[in-house]
PDB file of C-alpha atoms in Angstrom:
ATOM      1  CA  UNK A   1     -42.804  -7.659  10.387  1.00  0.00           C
ATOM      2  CA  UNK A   2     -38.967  -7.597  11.364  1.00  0.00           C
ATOM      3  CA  UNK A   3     -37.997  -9.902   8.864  1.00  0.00           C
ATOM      4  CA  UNK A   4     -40.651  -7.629   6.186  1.00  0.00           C
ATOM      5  CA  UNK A   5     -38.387  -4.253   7.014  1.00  0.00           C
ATOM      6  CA  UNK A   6     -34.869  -5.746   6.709  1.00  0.00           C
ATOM      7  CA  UNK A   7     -35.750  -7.812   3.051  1.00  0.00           C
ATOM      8  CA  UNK A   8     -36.675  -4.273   1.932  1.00  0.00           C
ATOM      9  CA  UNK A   9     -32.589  -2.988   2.267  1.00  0.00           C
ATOM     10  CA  UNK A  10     -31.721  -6.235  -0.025  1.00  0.00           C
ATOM     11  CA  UNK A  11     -32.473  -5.036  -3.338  1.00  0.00           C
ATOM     12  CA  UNK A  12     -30.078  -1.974  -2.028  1.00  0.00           C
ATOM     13  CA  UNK A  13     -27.610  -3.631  -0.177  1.00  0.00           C
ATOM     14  CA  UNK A  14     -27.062  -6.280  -3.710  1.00  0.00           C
ATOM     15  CA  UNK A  15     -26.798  -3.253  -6.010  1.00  0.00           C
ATOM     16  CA  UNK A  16     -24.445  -1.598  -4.167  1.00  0.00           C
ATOM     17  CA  UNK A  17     -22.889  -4.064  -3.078  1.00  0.00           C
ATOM     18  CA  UNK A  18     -21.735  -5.172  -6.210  1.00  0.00           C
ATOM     19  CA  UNK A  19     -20.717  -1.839  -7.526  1.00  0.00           C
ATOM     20  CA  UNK A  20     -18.676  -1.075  -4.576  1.00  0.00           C
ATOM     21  CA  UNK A  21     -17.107  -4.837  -4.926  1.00  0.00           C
ATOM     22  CA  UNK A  22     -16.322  -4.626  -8.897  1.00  0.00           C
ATOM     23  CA  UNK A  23     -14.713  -0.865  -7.959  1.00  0.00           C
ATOM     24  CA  UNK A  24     -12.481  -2.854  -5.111  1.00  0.00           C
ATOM     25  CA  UNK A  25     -11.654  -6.026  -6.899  1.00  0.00           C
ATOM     26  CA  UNK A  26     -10.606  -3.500  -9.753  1.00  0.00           C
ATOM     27  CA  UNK A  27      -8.268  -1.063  -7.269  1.00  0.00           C
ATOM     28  CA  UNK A  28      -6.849  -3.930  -6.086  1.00  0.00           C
ATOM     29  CA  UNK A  29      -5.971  -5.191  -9.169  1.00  0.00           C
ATOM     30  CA  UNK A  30      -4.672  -2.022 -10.443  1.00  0.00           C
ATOM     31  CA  UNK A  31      -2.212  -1.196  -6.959  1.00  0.00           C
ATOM     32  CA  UNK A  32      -0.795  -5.245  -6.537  1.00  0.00           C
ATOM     33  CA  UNK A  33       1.782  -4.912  -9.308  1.00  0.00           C
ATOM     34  CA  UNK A  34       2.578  -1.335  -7.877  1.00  0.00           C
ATOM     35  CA  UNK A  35       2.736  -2.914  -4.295  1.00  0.00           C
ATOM     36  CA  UNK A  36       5.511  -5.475  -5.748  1.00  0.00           C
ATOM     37  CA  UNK A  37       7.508  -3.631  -8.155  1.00  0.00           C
ATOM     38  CA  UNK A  38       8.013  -1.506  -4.131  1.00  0.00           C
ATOM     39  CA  UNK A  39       8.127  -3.808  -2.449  1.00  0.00           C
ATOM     40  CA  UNK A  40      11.009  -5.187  -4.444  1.00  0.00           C
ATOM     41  CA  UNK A  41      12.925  -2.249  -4.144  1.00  0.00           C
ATOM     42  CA  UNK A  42      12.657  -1.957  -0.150  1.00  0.00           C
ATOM     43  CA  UNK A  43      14.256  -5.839  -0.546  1.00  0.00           C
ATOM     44  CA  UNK A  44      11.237  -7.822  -0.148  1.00  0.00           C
ATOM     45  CA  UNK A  45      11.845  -9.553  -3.499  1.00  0.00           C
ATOM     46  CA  UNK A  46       9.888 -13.118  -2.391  1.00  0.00           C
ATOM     47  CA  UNK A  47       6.442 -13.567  -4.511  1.00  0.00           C
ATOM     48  CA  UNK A  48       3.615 -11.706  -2.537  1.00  0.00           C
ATOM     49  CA  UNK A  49       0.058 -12.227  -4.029  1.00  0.00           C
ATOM     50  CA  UNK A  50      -2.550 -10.240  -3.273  1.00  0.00           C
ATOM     51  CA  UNK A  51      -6.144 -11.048  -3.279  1.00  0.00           C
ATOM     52  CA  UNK A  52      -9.962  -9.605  -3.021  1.00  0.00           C
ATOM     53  CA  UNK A  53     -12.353 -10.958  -0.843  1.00  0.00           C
ATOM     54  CA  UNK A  54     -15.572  -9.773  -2.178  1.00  0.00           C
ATOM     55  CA  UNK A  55     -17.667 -10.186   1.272  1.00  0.00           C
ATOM     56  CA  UNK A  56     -19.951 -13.523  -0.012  1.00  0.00           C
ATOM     57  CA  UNK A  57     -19.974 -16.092  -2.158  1.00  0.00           C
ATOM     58  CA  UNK A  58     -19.944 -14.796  -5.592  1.00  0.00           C
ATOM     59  CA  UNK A  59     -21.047 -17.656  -7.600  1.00  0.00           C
ATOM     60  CA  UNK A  60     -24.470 -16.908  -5.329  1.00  0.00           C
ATOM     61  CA  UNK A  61     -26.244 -14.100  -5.840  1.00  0.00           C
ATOM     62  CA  UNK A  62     -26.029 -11.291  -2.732  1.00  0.00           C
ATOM     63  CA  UNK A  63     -30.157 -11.562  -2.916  1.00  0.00           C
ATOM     64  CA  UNK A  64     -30.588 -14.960  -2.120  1.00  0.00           C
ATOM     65  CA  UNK A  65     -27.666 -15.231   0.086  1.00  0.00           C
ATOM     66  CA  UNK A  66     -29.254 -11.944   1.994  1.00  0.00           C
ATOM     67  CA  UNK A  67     -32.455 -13.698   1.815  1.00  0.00           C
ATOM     68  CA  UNK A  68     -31.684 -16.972   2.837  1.00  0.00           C
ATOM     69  CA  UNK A  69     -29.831 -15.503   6.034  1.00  0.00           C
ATOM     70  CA  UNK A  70     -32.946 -13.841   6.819  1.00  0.00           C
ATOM     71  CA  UNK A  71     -34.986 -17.470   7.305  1.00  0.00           C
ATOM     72  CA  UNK A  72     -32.209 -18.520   9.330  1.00  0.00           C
ATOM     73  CA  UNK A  73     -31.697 -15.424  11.821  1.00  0.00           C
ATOM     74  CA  UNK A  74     -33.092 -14.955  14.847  1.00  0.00           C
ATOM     75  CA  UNK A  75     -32.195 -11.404  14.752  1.00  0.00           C
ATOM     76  CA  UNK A  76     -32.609  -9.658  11.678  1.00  0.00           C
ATOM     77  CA  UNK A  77     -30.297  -6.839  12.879  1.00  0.00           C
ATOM     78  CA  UNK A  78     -27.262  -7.900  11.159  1.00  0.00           C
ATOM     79  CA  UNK A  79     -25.565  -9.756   8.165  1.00  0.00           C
ATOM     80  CA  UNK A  80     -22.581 -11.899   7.217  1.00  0.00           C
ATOM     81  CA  UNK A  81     -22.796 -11.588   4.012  1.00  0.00           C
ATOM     82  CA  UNK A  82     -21.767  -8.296   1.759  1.00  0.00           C
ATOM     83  CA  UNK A  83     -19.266  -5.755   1.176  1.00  0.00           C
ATOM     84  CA  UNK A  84     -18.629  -4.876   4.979  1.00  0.00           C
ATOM     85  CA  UNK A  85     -17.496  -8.499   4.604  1.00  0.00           C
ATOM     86  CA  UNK A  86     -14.621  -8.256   2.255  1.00  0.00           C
ATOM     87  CA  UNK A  87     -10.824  -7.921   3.050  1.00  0.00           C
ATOM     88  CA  UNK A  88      -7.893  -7.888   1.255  1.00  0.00           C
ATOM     89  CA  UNK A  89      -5.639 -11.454   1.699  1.00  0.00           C
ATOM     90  CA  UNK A  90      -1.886 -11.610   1.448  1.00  0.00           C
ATOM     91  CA  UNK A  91       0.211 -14.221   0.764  1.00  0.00           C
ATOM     92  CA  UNK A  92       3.834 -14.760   0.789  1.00  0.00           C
ATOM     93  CA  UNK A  93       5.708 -18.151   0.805  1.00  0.00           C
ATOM     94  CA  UNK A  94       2.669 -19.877  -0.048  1.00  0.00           C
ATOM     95  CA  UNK A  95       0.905 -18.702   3.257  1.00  0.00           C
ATOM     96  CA  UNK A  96      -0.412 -15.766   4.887  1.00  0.00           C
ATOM     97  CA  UNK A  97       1.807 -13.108   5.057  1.00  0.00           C
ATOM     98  CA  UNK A  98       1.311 -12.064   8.413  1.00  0.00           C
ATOM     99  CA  UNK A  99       2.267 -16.011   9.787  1.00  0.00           C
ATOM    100  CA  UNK A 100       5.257 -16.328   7.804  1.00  0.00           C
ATOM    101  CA  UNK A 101       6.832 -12.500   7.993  1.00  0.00           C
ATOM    102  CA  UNK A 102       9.074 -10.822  10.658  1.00  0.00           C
ATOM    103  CA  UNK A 103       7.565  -7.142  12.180  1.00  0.00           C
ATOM    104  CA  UNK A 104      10.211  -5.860   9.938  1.00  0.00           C
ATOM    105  CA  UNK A 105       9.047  -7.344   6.938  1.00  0.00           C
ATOM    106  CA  UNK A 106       5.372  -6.412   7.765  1.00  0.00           C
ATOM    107  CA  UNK A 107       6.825  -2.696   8.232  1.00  0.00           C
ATOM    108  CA  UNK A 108       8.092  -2.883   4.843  1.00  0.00           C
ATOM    109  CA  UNK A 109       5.132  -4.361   3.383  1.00  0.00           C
ATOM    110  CA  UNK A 110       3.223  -1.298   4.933  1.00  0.00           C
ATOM    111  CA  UNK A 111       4.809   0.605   3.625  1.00  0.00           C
ATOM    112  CA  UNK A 112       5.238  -0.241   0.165  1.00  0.00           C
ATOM    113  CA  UNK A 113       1.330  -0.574   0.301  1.00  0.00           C
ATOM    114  CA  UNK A 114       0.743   3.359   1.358  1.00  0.00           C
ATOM    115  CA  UNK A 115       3.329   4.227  -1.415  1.00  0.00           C
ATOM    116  CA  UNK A 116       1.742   2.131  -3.814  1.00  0.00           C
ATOM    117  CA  UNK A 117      -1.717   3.889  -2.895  1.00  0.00           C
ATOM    118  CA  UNK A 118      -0.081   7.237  -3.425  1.00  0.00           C
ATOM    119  CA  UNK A 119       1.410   6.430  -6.697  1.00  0.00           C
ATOM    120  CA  UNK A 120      -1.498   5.021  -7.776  1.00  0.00           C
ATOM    121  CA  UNK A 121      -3.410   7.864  -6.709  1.00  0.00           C
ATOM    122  CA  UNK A 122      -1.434  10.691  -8.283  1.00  0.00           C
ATOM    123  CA  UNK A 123      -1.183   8.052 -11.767  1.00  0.00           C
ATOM    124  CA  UNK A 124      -5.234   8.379 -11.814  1.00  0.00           C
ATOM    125  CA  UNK A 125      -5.618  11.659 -10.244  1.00  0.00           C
ATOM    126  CA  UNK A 126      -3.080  13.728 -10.391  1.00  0.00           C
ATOM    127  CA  UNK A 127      -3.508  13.804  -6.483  1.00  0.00           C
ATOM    128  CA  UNK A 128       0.004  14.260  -4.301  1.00  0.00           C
ATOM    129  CA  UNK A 129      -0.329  12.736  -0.942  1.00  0.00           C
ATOM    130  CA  UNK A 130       0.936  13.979   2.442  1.00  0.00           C
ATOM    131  CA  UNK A 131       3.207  11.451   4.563  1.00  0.00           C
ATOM    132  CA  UNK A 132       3.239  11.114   8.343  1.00  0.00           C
ATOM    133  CA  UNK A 133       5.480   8.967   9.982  1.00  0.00           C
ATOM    134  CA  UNK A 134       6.144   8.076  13.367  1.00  0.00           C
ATOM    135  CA  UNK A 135       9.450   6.709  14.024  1.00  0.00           C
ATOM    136  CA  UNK A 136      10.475   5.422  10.704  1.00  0.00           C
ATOM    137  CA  UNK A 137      13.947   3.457  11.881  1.00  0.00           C
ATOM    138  CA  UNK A 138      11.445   1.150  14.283  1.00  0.00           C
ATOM    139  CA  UNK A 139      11.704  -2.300  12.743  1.00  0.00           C
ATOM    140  CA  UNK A 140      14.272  -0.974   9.695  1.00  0.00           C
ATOM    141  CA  UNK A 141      17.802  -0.814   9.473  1.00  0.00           C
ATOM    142  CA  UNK A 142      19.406   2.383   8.153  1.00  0.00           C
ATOM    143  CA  UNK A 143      19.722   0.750   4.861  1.00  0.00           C
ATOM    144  CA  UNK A 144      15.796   0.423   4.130  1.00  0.00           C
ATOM    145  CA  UNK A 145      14.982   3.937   6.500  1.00  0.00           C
ATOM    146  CA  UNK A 146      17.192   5.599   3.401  1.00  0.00           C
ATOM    147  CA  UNK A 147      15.447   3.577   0.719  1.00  0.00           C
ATOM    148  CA  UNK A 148      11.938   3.952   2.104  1.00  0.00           C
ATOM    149  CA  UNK A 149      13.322   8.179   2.348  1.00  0.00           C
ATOM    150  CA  UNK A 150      14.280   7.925  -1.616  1.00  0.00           C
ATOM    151  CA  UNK A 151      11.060   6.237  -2.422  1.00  0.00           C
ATOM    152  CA  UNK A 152       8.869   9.148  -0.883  1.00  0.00           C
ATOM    153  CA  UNK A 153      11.533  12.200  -2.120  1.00  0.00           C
ATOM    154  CA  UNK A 154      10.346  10.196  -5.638  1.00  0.00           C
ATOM    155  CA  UNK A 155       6.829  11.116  -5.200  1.00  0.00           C
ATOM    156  CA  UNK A 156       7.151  14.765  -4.662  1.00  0.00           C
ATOM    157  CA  UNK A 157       4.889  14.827  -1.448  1.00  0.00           C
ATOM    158  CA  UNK A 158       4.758  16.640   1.757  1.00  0.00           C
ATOM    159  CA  UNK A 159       6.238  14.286   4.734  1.00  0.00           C
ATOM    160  CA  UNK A 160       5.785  15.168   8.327  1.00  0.00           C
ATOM    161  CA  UNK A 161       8.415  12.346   9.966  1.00  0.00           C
ATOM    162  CA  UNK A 162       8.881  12.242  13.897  1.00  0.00           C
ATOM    163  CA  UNK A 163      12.016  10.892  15.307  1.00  0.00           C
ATOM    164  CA  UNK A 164      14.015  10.980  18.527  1.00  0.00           C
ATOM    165  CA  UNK A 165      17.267  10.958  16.337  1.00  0.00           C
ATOM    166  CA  UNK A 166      17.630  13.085  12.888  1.00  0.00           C
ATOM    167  CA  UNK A 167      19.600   9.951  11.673  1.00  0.00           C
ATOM    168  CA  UNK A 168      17.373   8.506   9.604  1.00  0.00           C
ATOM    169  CA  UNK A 169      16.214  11.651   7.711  1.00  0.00           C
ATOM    170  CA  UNK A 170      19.696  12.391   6.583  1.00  0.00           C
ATOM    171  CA  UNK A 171      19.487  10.953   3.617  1.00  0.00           C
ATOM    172  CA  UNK A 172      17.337  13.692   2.748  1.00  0.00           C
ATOM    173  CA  UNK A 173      20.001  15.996   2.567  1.00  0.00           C
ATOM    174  CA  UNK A 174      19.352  17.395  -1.212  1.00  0.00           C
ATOM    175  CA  UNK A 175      16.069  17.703  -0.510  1.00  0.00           C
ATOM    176  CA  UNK A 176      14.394  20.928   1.452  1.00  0.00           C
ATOM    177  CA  UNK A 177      13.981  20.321   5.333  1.00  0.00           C
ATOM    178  CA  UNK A 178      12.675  21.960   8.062  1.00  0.00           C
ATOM    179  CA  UNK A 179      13.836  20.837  11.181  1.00  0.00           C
ATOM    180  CA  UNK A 180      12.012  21.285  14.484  1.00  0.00           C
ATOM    181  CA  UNK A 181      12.836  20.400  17.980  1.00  0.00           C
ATOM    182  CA  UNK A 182       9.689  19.706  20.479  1.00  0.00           C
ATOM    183  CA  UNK A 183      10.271  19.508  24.401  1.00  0.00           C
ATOM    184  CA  UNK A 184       7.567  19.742  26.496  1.00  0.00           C
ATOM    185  CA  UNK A 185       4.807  21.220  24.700  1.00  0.00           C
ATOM    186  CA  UNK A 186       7.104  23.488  22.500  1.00  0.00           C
ATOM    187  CA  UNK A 187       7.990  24.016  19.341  1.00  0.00           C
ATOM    188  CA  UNK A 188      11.397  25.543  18.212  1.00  0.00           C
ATOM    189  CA  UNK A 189      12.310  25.851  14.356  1.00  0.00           C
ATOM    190  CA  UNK A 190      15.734  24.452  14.191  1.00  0.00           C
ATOM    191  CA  UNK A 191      18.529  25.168  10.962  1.00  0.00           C
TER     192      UNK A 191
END
């Protein structure tokens, strides 16, 4: 009877499934050539390819994989197949990313991702994003803290940055900053 009540959320689980996969294979489509072209200009100029996962096999169909899975289980609590499946792979140098990159590299890659997303998202939606960043100049020179700075003044967005040092915010200079100053629980508004 187990087996009965979890067949029933296939039907669901394939339709949606595939929506939600075709709107993700599609996004990531749409952001990778965003994700190079800034990745490129924080100096990470080596080919990076990015790819969809859909979750499952998709030369089965999500049905019969479902269904299939379902003879097989013991428990019918659970599945490996379907969207909660997928991932997003990334290669660089003809292997994955994270195997072949430094933390600084991965930092930058990061990063050009979430301003990818936000140009993406303001491109489609008009949408501006708001930044916080912890410690930008962890992992990154000065050189790539002021591009990274440049890159986000470009996308007219709120940033909230946090930083033992104001060094690498100066680059901001043109732009308008509010400086505070927090010691043990308080807040002063610095000029």
């Amino acid at each position: 009877q187990r087996f009965d009540e979890a067949k029933q959320w296939h039907q669901l689980l394939h339709e949606n499934g595939e929506a939600i996969t075709r709107l993700r294979a599609t996004y990531i489509e749409e952001i990778a050539p965003i994700v190079l072209e800034t990745a490129a200009k924080l100096a990470l100029n080596d080919a990076i390819l990015l790819s969809f996962k859909p979750g499952w096999d998709i030369q089965h169909s999500l049905t019969s994989l479902l269904d299939e899975e379902l003879t097989r289980a013991e428990k019918p609590y659970s599945t490996q197949y379907g969207p909660h499946r997928a991932d997003m792979a990334i290669s660089w140098k003809g292997s994955k990313f994270s195997k072949t990159s430094s933390r600084g590299q991965q930092k930058v890659l990061a990063i050009a991702l979430k301003l990818a997303q936000a140009k993406h998202l303001f491109e489609k939606l008009q949408k501006a994003s708001i930044y916080l960043i912890d410690e930008l100049p962890a992992e990154l020179d000065q050189t790539k803290c002021e591009k990274v700075l440049e890159l986000l003044a470009e996308l007219n967005s709120q940033i909230l940055i946090t930083s033992v040092s104001k060094e690498p915010v100066l680059a901001l200079n043109n732009q308008e900053i509010n400086w505070f100053h927090v010691e043990r629980g308080r807040v002063t508004s610095m000029l």
